[in-house]
Rosetta silent file (secondary structure, phi, psi, omega in degrees, C-alpha in Angstrom):
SEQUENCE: XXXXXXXXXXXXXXXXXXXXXXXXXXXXXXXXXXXXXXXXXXXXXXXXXXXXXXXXXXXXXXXXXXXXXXXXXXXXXXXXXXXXXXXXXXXXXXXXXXXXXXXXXXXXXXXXXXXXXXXXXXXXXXXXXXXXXX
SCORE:     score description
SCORE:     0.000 S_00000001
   1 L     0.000 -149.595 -156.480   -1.807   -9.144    4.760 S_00000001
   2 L  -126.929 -151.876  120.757    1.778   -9.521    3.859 S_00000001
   3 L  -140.359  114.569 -158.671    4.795   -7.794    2.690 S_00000001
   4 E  -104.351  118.928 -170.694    5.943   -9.110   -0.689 S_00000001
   5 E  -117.036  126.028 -174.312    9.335   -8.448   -1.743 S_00000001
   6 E  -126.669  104.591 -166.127    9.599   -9.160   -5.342 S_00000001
   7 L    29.106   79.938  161.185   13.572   -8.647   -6.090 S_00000001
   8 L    79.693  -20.621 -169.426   13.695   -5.593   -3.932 S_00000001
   9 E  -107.108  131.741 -144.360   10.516   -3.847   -4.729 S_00000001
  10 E  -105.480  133.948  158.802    8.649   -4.200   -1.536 S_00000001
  11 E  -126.049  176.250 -175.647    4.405   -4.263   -1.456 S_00000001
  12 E  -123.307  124.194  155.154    1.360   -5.091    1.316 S_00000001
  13 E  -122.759  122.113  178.439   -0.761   -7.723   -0.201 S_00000001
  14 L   -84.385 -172.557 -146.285   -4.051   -8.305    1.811 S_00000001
  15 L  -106.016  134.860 -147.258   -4.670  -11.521    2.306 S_00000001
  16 L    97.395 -149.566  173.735   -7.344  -13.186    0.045 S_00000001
  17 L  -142.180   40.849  175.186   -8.095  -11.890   -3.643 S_00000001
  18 L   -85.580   13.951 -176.519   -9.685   -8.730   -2.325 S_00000001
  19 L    64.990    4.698 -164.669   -7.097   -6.761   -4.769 S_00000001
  20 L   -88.575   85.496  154.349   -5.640   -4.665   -2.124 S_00000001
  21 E  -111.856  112.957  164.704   -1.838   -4.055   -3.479 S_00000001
  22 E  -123.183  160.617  163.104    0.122   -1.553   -2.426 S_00000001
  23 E   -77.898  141.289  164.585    2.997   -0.334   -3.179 S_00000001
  24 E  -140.693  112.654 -167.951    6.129    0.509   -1.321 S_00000001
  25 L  -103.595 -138.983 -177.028    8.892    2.901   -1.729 S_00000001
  26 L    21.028  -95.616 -172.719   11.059    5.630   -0.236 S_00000001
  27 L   -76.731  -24.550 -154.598   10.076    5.476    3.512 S_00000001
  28 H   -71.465  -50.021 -157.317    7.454    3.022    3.826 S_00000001
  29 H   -82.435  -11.176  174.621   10.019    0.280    2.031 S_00000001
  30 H  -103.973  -25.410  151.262   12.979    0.933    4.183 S_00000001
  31 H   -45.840  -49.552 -174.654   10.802    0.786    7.065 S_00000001
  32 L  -117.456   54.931 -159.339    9.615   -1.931    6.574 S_00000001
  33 L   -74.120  -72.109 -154.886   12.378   -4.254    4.312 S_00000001
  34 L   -46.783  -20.497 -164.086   12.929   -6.676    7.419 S_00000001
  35 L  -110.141   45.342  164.889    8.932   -7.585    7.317 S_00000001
  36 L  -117.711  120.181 -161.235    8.940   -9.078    4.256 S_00000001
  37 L   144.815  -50.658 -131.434    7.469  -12.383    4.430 S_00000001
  38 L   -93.656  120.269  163.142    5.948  -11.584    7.366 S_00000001
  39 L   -57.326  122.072 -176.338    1.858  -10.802    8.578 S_00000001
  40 E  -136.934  162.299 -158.655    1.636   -7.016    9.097 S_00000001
  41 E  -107.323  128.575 -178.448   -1.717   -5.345    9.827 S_00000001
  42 E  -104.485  146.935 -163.924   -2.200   -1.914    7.330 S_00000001
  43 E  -135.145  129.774  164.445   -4.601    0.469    9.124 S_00000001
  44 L  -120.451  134.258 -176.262   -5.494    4.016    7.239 S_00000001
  45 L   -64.635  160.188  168.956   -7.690    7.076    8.983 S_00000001
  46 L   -61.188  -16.661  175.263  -11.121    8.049    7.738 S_00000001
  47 L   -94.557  -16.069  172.596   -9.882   10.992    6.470 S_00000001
  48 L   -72.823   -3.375  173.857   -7.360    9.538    4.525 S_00000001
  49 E  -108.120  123.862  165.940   -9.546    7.803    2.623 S_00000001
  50 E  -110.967  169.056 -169.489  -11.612    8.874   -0.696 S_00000001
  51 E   -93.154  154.737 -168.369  -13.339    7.832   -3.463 S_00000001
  52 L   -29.606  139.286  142.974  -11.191    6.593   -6.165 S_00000001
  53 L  -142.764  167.033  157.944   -9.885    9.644   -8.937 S_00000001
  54 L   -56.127   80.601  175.688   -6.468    9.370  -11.634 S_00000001
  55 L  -139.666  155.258 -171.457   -4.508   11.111   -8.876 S_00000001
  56 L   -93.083  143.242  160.663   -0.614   10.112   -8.132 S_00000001
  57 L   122.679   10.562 -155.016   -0.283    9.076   -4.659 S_00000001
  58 E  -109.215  161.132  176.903   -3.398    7.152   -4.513 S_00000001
  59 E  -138.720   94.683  159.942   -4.084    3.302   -3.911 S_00000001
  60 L   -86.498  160.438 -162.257   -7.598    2.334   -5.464 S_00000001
  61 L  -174.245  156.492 -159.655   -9.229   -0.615   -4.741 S_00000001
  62 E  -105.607  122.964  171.386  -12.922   -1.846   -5.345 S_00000001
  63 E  -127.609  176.833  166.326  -15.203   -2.044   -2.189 S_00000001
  64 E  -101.221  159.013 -176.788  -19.032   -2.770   -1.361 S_00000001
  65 E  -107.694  122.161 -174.492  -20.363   -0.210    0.264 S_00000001
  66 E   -89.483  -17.722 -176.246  -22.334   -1.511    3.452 S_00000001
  67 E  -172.169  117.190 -170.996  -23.551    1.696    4.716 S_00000001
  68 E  -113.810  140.920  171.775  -23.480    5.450    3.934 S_00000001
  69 E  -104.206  102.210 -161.521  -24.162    8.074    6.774 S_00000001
  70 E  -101.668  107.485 -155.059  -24.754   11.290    5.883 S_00000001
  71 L  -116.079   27.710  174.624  -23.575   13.362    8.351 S_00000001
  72 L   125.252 -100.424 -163.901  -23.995   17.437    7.595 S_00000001
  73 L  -101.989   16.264 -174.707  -20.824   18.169    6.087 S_00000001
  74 L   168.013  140.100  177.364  -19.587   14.714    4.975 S_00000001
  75 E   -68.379  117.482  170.607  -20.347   11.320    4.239 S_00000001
  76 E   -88.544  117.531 -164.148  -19.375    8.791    6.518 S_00000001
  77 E  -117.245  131.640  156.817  -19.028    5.489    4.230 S_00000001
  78 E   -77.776  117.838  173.454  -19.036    1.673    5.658 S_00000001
  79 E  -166.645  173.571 -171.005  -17.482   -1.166    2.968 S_00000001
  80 E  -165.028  138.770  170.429  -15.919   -4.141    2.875 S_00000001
  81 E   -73.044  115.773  128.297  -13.502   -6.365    0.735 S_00000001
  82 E  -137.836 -168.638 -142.336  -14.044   -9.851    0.663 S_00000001
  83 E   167.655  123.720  171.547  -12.357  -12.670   -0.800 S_00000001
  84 L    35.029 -148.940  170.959  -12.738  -16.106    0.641 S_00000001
  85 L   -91.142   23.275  168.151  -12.694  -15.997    4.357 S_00000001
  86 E   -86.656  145.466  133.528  -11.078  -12.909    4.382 S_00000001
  87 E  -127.210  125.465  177.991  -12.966   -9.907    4.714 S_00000001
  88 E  -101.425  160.288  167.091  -11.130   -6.257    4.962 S_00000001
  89 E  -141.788  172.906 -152.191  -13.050   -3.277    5.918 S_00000001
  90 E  -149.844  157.558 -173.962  -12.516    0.466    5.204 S_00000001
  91 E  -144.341  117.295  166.632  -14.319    3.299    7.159 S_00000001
  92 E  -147.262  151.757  178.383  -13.833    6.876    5.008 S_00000001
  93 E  -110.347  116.922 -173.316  -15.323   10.360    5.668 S_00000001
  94 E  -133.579  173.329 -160.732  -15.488   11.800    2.446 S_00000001
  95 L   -80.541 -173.896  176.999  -17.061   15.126    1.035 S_00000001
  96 L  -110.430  119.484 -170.701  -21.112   14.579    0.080 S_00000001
  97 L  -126.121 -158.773  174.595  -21.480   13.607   -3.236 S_00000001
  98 L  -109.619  120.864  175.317  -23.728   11.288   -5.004 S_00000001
  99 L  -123.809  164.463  143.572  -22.454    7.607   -3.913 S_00000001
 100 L   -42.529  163.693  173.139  -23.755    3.937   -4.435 S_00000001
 101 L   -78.428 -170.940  153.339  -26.071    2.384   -2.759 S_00000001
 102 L   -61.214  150.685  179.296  -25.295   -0.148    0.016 S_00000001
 103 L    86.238  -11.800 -179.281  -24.624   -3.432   -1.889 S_00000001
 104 L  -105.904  149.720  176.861  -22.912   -1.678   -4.902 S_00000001
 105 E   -65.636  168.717 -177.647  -19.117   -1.331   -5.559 S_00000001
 106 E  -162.814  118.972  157.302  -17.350    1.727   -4.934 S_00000001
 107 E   -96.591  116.587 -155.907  -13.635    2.430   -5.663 S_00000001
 108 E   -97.879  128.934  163.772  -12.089    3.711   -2.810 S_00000001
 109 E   -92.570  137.371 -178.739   -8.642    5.387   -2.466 S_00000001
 110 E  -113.368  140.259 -176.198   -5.988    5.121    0.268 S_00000001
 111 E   -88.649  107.586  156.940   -3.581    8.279    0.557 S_00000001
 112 L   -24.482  -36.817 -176.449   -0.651    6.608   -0.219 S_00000001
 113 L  -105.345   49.351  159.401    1.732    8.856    2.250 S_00000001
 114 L  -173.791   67.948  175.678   -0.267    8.503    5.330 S_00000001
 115 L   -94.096  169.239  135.322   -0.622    4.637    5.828 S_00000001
 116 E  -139.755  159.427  172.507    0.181    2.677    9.009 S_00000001
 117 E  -112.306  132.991 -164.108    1.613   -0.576    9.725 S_00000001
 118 E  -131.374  160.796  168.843    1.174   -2.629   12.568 S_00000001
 119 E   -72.512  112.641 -174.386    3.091   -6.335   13.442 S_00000001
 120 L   -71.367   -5.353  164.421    0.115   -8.395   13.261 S_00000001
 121 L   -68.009  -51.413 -161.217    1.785  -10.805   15.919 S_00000001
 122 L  -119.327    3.371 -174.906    2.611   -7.787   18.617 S_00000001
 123 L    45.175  -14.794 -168.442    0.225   -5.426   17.131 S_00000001
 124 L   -55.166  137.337  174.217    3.287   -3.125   17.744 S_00000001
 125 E   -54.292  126.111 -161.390    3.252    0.059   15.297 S_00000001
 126 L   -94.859  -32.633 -153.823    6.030   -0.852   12.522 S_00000001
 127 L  -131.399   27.265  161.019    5.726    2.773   11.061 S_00000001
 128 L   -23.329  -54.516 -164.289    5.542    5.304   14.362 S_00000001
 129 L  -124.116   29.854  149.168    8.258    7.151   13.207 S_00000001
 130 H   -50.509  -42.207  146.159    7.926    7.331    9.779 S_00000001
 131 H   -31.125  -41.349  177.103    7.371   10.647    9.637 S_00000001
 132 H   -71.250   -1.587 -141.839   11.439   11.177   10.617 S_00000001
 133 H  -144.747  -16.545 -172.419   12.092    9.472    7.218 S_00000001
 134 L   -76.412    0.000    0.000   10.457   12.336    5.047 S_00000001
């Protein structure tokens, strides 16, 4: 995706119509000001990811779900975005619940405070030290 600066208020747009907007303030947006414009790659852990609830701090977003693994003490979930010849894909370990099937949507959450960013040119990590910025 991107980083979209729309008079100052900075977001990651993936790339496509897969609906994937986030926002970005405090640390994320002064991290990353200078990349706006620019292809940056956003990569979030499996644990950071959940299914969808009204909670602040959250980035929902609609996925299909390609495969669920059921692994003991948590659900390993498979999905994918796609939009034109874009396709994103999401990996989340989530608690075991009742999910979709494969082939059905699922809205998935990204923990807002525990993203990363990478220069999709240099692959180099954009947000390494983000953490120093809290």
């Amino acid at each position: 995706g991107r980083i979209a600066d729309d008079d100052g208020a900075l977001t990651f747009v993936a790339d496509g119509e897969a609906g994937l907007r986030v926002p970005l303030a405090g640390r994320y947006a002064a991290r990353l000001a200078g990349y706006a414009g620019r292809p940056v790659t956003l990569g979030v852990r499996p644990e950071d990811v959940s299914v969808a609830k009204d909670t602040d701090g959250e980035v929902a977003s609609q996925w299909t779900v390609d495969v669920l693994e059921p692994m003991g003490n948590e659900v390993v979930v498979y999905a994918h975005a796609s939009s034109g010849p874009s396709t994103h894909s999401v990996v989340a370990r989530i608690a075991p619940q009742v999910l979709p099937e494969p082939g059905q949507p699922l809205a998935l959450a990204l923990d807002g405070s525990k993203l990363h960013f990478f220069d999709a040119e240099t692959e180099q990590a954009l947000t390494e030290t983000v953490a120093a910025f809290a």
